[in-house]
Coordinates of C-alpha atoms in Angstrom, one line a residue:
Chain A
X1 CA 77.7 -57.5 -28.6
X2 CA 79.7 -59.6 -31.3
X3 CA 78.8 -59.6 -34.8
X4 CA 79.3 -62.1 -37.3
X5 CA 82.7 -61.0 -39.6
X6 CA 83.3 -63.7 -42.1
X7 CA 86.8 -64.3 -43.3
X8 CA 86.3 -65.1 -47.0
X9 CA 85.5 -61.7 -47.7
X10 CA 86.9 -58.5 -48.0
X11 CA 85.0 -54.9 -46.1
X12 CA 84.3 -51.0 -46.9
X13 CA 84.8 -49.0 -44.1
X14 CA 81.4 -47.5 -44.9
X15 CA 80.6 -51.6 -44.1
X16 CA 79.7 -53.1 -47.5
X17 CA 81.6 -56.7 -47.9
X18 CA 82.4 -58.2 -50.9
X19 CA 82.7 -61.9 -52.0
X20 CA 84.8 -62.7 -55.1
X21 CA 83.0 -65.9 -56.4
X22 CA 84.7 -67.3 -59.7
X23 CA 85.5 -63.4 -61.5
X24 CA 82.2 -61.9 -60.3
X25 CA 81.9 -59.8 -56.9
X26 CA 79.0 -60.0 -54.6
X27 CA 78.3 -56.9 -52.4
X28 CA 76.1 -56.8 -49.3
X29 CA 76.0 -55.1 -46.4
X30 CA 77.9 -56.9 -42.8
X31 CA 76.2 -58.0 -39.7
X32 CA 77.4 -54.8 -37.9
X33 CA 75.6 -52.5 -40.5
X34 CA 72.2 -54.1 -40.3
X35 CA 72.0 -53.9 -37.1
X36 CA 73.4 -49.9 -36.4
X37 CA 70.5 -49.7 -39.3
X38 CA 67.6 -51.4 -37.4
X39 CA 64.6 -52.8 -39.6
X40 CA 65.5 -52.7 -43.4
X41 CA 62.4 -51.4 -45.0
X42 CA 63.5 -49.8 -48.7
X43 CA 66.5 -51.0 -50.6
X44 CA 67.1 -48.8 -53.9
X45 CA 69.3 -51.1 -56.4
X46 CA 71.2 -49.5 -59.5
X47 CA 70.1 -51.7 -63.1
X48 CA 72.0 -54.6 -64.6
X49 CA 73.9 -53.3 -67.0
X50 CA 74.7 -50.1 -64.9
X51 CA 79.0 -49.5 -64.6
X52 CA 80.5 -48.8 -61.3
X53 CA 83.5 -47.3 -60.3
X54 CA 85.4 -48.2 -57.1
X55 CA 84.0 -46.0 -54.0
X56 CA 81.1 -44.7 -55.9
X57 CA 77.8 -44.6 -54.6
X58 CA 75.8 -47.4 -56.0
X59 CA 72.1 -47.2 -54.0
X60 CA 71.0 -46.5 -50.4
X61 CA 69.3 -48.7 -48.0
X62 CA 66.8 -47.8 -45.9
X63 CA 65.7 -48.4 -41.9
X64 CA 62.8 -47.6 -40.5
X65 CA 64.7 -44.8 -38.5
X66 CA 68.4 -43.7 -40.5
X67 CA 69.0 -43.7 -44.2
X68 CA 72.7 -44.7 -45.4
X69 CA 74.6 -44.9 -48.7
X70 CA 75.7 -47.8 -50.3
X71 CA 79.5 -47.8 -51.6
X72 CA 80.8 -49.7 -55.0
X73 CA 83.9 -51.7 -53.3
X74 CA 85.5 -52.3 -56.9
X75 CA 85.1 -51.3 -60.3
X76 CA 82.7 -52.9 -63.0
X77 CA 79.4 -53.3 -64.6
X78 CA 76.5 -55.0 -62.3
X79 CA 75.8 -58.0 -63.9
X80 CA 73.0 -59.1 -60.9
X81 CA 70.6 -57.7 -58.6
X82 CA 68.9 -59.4 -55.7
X83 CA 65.5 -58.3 -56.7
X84 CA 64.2 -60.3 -53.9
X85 CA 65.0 -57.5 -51.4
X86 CA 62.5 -54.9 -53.0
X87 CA 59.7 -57.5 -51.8
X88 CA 61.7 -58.6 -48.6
X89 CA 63.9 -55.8 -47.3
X90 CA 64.1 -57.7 -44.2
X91 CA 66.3 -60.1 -45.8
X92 CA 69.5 -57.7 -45.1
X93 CA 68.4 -58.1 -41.6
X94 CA 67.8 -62.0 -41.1
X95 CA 70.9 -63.0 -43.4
X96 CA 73.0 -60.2 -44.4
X97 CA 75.9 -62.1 -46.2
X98 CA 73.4 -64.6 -47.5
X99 CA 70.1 -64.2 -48.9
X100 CA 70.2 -60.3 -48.2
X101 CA 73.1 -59.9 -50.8
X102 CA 72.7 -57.1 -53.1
X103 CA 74.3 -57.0 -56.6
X104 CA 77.1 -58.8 -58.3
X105 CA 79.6 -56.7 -60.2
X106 CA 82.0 -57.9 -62.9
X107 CA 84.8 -56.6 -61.7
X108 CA 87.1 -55.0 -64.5
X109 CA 90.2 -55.4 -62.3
X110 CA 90.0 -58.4 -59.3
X111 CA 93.0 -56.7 -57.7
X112 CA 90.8 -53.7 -56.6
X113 CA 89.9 -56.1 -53.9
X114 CA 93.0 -56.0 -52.5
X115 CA 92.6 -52.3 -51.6
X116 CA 89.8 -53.0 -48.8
X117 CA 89.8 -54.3 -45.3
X118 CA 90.7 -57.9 -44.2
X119 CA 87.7 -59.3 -42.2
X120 CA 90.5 -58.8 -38.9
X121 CA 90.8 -55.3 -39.8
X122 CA 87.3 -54.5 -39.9
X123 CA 86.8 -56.5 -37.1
X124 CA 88.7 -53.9 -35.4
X125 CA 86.9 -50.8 -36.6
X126 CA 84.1 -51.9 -35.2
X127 CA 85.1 -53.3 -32.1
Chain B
X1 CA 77.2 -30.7 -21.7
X2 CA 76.8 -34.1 -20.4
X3 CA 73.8 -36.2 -21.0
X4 CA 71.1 -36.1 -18.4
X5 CA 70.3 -40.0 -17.5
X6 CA 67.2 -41.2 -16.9
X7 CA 67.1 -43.3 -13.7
X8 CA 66.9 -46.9 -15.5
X9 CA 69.7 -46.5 -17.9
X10 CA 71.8 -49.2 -16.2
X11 CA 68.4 -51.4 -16.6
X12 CA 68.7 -50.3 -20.3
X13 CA 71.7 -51.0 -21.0
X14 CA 71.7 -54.6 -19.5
X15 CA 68.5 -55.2 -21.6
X16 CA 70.3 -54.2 -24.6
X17 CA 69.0 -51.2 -25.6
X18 CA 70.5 -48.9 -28.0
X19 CA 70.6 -44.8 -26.8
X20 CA 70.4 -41.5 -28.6
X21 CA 70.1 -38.2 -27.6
X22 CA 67.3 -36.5 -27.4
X23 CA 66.4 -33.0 -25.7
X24 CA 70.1 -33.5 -23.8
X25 CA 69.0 -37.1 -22.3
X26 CA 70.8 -40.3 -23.1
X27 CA 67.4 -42.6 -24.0
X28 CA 67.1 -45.7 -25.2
X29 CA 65.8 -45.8 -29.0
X30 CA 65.7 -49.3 -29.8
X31 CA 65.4 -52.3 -27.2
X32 CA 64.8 -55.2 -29.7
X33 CA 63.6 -54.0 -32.9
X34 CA 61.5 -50.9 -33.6
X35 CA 58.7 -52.9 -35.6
X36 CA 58.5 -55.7 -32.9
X37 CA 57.8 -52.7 -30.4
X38 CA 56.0 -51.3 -32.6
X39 CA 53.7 -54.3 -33.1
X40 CA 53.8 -55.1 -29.4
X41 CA 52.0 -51.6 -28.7
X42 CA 49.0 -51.6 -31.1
X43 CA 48.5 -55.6 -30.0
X44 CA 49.2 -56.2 -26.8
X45 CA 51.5 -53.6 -24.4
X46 CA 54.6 -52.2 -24.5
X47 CA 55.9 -50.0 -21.7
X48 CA 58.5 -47.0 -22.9
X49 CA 60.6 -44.6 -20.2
X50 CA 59.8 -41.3 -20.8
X51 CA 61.2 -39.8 -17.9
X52 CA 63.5 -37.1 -20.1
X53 CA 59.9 -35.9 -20.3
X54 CA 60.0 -32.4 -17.9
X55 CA 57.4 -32.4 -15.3
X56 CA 56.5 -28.8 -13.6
X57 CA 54.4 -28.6 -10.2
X58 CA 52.5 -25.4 -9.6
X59 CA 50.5 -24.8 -6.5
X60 CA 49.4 -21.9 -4.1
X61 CA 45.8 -19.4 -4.4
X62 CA 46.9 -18.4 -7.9
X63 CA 48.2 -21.3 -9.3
X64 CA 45.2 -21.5 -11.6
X65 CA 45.6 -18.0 -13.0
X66 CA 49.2 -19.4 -13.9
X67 CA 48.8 -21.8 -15.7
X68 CA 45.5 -20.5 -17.8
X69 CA 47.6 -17.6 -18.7
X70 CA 50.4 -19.4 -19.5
X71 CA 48.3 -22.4 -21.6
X72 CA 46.0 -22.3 -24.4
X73 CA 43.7 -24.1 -22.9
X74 CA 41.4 -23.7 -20.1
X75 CA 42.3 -25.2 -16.6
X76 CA 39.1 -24.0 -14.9
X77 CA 37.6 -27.1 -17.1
X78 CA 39.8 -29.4 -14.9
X79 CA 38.3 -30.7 -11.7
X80 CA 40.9 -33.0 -9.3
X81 CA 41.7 -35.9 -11.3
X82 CA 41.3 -34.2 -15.1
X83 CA 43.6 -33.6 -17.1
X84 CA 44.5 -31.6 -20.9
X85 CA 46.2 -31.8 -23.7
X86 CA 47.6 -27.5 -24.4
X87 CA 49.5 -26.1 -26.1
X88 CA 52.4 -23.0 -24.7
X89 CA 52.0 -20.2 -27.3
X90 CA 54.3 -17.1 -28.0
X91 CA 53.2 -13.4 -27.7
X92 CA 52.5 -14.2 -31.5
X93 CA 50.7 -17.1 -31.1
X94 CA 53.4 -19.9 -31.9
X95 CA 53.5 -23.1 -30.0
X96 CA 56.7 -23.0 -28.0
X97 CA 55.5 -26.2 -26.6
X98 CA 53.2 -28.6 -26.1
X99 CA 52.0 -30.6 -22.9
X100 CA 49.8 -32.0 -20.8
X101 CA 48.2 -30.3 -17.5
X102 CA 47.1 -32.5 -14.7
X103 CA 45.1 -31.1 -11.5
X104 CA 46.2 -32.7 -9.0
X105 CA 44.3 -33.0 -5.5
X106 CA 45.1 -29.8 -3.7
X107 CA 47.8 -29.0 -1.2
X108 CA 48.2 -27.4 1.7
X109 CA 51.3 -25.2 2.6
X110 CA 53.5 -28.4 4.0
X111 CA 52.9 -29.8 0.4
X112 CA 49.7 -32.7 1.9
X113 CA 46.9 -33.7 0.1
X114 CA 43.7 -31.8 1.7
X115 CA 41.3 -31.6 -1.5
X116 CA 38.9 -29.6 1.0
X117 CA 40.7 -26.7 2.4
X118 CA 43.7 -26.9 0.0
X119 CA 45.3 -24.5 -2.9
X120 CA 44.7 -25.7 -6.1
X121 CA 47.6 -27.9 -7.6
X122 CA 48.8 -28.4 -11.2
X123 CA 51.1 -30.6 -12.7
X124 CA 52.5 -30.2 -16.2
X125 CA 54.6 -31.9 -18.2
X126 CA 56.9 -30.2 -21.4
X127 CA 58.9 -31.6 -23.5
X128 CA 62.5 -33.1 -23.2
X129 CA 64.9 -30.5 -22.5
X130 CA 62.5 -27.7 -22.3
X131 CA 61.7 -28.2 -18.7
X132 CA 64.2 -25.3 -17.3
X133 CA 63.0 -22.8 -19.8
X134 CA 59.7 -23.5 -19.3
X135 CA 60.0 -23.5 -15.5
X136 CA 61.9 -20.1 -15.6
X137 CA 59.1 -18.5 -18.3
X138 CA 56.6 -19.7 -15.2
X139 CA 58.4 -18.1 -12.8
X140 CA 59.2 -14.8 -14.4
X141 CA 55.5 -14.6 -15.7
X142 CA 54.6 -15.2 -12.0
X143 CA 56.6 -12.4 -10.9
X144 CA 55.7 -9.8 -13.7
X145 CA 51.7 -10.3 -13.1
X146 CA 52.6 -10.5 -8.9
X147 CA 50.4 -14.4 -8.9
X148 CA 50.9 -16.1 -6.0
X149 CA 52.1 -19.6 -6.8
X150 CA 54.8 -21.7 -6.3
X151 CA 56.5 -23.3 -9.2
X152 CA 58.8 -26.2 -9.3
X153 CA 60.9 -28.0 -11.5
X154 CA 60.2 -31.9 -10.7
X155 CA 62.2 -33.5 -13.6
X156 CA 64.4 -34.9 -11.8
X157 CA 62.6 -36.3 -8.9
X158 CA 60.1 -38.4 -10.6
X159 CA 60.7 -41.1 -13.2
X160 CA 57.9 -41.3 -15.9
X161 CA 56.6 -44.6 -17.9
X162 CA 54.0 -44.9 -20.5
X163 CA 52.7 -48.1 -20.8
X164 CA 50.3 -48.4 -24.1
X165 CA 48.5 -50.8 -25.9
X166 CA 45.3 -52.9 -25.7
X167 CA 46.1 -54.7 -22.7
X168 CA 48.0 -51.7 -21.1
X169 CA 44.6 -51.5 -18.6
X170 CA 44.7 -54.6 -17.6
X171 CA 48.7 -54.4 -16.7
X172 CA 48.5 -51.6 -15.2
X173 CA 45.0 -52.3 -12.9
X174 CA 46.8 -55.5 -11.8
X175 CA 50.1 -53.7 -10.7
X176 CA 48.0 -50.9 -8.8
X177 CA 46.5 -51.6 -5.0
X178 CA 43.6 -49.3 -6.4
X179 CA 41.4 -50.0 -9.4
X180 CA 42.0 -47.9 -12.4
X181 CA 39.9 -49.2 -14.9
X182 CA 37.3 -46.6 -13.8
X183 CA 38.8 -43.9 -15.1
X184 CA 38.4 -42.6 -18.5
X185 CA 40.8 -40.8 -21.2
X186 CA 42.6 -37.5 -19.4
X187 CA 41.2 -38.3 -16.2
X188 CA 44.2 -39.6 -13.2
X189 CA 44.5 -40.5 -9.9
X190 CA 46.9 -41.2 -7.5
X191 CA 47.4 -45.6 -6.8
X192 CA 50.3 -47.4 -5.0
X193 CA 52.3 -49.7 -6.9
X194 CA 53.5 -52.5 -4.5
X195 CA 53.2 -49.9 -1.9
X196 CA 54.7 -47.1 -4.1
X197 CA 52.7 -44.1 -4.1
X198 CA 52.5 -43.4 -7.9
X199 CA 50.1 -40.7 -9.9
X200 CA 48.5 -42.9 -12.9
X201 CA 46.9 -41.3 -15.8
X202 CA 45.1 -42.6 -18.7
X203 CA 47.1 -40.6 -21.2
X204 CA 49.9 -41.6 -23.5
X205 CA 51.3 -40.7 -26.8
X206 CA 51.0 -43.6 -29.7
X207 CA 47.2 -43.6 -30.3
X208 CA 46.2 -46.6 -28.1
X209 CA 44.4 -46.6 -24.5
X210 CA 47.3 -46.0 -22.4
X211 CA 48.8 -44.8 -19.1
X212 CA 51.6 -43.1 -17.6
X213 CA 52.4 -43.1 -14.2
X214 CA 54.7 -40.5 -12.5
X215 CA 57.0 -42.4 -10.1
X216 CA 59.5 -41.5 -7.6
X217 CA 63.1 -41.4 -8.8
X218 CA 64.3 -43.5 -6.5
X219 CA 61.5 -46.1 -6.9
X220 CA 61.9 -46.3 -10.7
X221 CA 63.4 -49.6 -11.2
X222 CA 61.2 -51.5 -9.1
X223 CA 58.3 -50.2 -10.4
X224 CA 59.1 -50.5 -13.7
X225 CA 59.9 -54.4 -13.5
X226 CA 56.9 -54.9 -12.2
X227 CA 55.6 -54.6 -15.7
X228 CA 55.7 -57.7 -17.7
X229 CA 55.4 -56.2 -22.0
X230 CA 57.8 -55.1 -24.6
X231 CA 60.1 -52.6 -23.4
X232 CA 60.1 -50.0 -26.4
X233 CA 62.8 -46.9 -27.5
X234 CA 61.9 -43.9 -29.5
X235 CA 61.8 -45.1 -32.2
X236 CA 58.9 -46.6 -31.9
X237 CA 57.1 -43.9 -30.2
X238 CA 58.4 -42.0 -33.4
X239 CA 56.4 -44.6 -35.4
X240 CA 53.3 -44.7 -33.5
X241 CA 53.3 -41.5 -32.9
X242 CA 53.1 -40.4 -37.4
X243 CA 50.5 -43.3 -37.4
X244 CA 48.3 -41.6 -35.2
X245 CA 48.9 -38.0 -36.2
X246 CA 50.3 -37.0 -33.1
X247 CA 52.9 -33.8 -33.2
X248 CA 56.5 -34.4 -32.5
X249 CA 58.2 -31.7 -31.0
X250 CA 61.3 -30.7 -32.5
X251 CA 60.1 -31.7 -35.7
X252 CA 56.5 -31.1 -36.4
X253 CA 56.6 -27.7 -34.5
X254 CA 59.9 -26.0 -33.6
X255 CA 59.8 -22.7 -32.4
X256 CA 63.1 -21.6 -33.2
X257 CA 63.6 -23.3 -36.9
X258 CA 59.4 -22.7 -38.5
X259 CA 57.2 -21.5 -35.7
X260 CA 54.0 -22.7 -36.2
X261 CA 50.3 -21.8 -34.5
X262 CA 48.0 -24.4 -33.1
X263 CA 45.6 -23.9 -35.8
X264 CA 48.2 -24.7 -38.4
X265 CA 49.6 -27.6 -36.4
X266 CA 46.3 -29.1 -36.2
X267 CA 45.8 -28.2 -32.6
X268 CA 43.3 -25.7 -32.8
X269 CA 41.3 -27.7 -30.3
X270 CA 43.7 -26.7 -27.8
X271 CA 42.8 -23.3 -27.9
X272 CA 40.5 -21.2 -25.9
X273 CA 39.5 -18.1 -27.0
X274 CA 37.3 -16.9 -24.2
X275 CA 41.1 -17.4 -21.5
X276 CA 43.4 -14.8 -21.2
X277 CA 47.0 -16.2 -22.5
X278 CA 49.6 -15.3 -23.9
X279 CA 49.7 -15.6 -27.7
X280 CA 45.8 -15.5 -27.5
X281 CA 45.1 -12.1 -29.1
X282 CA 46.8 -13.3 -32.2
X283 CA 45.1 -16.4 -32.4
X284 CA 42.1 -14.9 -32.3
X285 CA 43.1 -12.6 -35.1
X286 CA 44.3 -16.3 -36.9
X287 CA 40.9 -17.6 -36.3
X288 CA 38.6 -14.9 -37.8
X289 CA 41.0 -14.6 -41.2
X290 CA 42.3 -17.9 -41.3
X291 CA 45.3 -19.7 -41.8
X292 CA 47.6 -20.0 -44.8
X293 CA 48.9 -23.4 -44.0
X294 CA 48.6 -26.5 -42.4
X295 CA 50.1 -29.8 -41.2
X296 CA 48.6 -32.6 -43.5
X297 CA 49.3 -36.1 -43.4
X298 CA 50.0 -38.4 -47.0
X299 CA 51.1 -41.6 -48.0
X300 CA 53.8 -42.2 -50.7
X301 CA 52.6 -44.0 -53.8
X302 CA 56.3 -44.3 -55.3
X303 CA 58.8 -46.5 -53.5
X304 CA 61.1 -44.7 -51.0
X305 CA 60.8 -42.7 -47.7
X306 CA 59.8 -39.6 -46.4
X307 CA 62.1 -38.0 -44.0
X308 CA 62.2 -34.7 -42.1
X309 CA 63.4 -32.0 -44.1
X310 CA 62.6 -33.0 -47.7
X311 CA 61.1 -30.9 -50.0
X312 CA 57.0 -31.1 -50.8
X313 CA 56.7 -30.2 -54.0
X314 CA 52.8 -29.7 -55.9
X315 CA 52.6 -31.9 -59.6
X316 CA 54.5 -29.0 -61.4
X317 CA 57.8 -29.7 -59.4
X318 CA 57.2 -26.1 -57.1
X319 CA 58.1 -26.2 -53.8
X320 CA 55.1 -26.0 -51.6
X321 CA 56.5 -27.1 -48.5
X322 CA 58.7 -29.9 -45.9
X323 CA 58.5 -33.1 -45.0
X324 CA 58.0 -32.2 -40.8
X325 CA 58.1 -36.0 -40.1
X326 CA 58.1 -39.5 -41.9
X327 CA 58.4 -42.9 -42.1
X328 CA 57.6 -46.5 -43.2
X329 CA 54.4 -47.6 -41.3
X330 CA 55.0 -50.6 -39.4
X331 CA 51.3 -51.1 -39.3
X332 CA 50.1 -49.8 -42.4
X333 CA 53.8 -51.3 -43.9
X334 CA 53.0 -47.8 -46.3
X335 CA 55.2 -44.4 -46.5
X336 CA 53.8 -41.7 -44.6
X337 CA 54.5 -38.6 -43.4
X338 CA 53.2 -35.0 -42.1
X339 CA 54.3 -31.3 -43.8
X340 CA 53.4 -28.1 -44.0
X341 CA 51.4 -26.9 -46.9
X342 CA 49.2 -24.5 -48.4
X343 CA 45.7 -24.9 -47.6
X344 CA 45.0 -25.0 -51.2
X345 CA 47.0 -28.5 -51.4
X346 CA 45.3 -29.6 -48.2
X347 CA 42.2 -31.6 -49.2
X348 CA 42.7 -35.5 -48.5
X349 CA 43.2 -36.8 -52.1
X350 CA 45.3 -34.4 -53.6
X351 CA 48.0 -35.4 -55.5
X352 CA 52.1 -33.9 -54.1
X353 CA 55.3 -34.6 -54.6
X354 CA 58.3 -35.4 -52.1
X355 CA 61.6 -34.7 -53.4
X356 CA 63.7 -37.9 -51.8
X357 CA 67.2 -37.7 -52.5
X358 CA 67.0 -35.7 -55.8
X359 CA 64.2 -38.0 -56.8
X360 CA 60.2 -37.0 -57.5
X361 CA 58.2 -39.5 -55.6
X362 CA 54.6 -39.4 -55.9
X363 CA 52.1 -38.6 -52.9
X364 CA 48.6 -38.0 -51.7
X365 CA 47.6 -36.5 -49.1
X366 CA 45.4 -38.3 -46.6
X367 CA 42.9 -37.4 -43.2
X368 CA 44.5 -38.1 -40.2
X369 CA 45.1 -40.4 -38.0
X370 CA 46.1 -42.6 -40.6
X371 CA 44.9 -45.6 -38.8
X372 CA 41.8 -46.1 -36.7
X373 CA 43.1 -45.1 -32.7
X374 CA 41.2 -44.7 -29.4

């Protein structure tokens, strides 16, 4: 099975993606992830306003059968969350680097980005 | 140790299932997506491969005496073509297992059918991976109380598929030579599937009518593509299976983690007092004092998810209990879950707590099964 691995993005290994979009980072979870996950049925989203650090745990999402952590790919304070996953979870399924993005974080230092996996290397780690 | 495989995991696999282990088998959890299989079974039919499921044969002039000391239930209820849901207690009364007995048509000694002169004839069926220690407890019981009975291990000579749902009858009367819609909940027969010779039961495990037919090994594929519905993994079963307030083994009872009794587990139906079994003196010491605790079923009012092994706490944040089993309803698209507590806490209504990841979430405990099943 092939999963979709965008190139304009950078990846956790712990499969969050991030999207730097003029100074502000959007975080979702990739293709692969939904679908080791199964059905989406519980997202739990820090606050706006909340601070991040790179690598910390920022929420969990939640599949019918497994639970898994979410992972802060940079440093910052969440300036958006996608509210419209606590109604419709199963967004993370149907469009995981779309509609079923997360939070945005304003990153305190852009070049944290720098540190995570090119959409080839992560690619290969889960090939 | 390697994986035990059931016969169609090459089928499986080119379907696109996903696999876990479970009781040492490699078996497909997830075909296309646990609610769609989910769905498929409580509106129309899904067929699941439960041939990790053990299957034990017991025959000969004391094969009856067997199995009622060695089940809580009692066989001498089953006429040829019955079957029960028991329970496999410990000298303290513990479930070490649960299953269903069939009573098959009885055999002579070359292993025919000859309901008229034969010895009666059991089939039982434990749970995944339990099948060799259950078959050796058989046979050393046999031994120690001299019964004359042969006892064999059949797991790996006969596939097993459940198919369930509403329209699971009419699937499975149209892929049998012989009629089946005859026969009611528990009872079985033997029918050929396009000339298979297959044992059919109306029994099954997620709350709807349902059957399982026992099939040879060898014959598994072909019978099972036979079936037109939604293929569907354990995780759905796992799903179903909370809905309706059905046990899981391994999780809702586990003999070696936090042995539980029937009464406790909410199988006190399963017990017959008036049998000689094992386990059934302490029972019936359970019975006239009472039990302590019991498996209830609630829904979570605060966001989140129930999993096994969380805490159940009562409103002033004491532990009380354990989350045995939970999940997000597909159907009732609701938390739920099962745990052991105190009868006190017990009463549909009453207000708990489940500890999920550090966090207090509000629940109350409901009567089971949580949705209307046959």
């Amino acid at each position: 099975m092939s999963f979709d691995v965008p190139d304009d993005r950078r990846y956790l290994e712990s499969h969050e993606w991030a999207l730097e979009i003029d100074g502000t980072v959007r975080v979702g979870i990739s293709d692969f992830a939904q679908d080791e996950l199964g059905d989406v049925v519980f997202v739990e989203l820090p606050d706006e306003g909340d601070t991040l650090t790179q690598e910390e745990e920022f929420g969990v999402v939640e599949s019918i059968k497994a639970v898994s952590d979410l992972y802060a790919p940079v440093s910052g304070e969440v300036t958006a969350v996608n509210d419209d996953l606590f109604d419709a979870p199963e967004l993370v399924n149907d469009d995981p680097f779309g509609d079923g993005w997360m939070l945005e974080i304003e990153a305190d230092d852009a070049s944290e980005l720098d540190d995570l996996l090119t959409a080839d290397e992560y690619e290969d780690q889960i090939a | 140790m390697p994986l035990q495989t059931p016969p169609l995991r090459g089928l499986h696999d080119e379907r696109g299932a996903k696999f876990t282990e479970f009781g040492g088998w490699d078996m497909p959890v997830e075909f296309d997506s646990i609610q769609s299989e989910h769905a498929a079974v409580r509106e129309a039919a899904g067929i699941f491969d439960v041939s990790h499921m053990g299957q034990i044969h017991a025959t000969g002039p004391d094969a009856t005496e067997l199995m009622q000391r060695l089940t809580t239930n009692d066989v001498t209820r089953l006429a040829v073509g019955d079957s029960q849901y028991a329970a496999i207690t410990d000298e303290d009364g513990t479930i070490i297992d649960d299953t269903v007995v069939y009573r098959l048509p009885n055999e002579t000694d070359d292993g025919a059918r000859a309901d008229e002169d034969g010895e009666p004839t059991y089939l039982f069926v434990p749970n995944a991976g339990t099948d060799e220690s259950t078959h050796e407890r058989w046979i050393t019981h046999r031994n120690e109380w001299d019964l004359e009975a042969t006892v064999d291990n059949r797991t790996d000579e006969y596939a097993m598929f459940a198919v369930q749902g509403p329209e699971a009858a009419d699937l499975v009367d149209d892929a049998t030579a012989e009629s089946i819609t005859a026969l009611d909940r528990f009872e079985a027969q033997y029918a050929t599937v396009d000339g298979v010779d297959c044992w059919v039961a109306r029994t099954g495990y997620t709350g709807e009518d349902g059957f399982e037919l026992i099939v040879p090994w060898s014959e598994a594929e072909h019978v099972w593509s036979l079936f037109d519905c939604q293929p569907c993994g354990l995780g759905a079963r796992d799903t179903l299976r909370i809905e309706a307030g059905l046990l899981l083994a391994g999780q809702d009872f586990d003999h070696d983690s936090d042995p539980r009794t029937p009464y406790e587990a909410g199988i006190g139906f399963t017990v017959a007092l008036e049998t000689e079994f094992v386990g059934r003196d302490a029972l019936a010491e359970l019975e006239r004092e009472g039990i302590e605790e019991k498996l209830v079923g609630f829904q979570l009012i605060d966001r989140g998810v129930p999993r096994h092994g969380y805490d159940i706490t009562n409103t002033d944040s004491r532990v009380i209990g354990t989350v045995t089993s939970g999940t997000m309803s597909p159907s009732l698209e609701q938390p739920i879950g099962l745990g052991y507590v105190p009868v006190e806490y017990a009463e549909p209504g009453t207000t708990l707590q489940v500890v999920v990841r550090g966090q207090s979430k509000k629940a109350r405990v409901e009567t089971t099964p949580f949705i209307d099943t046959v």
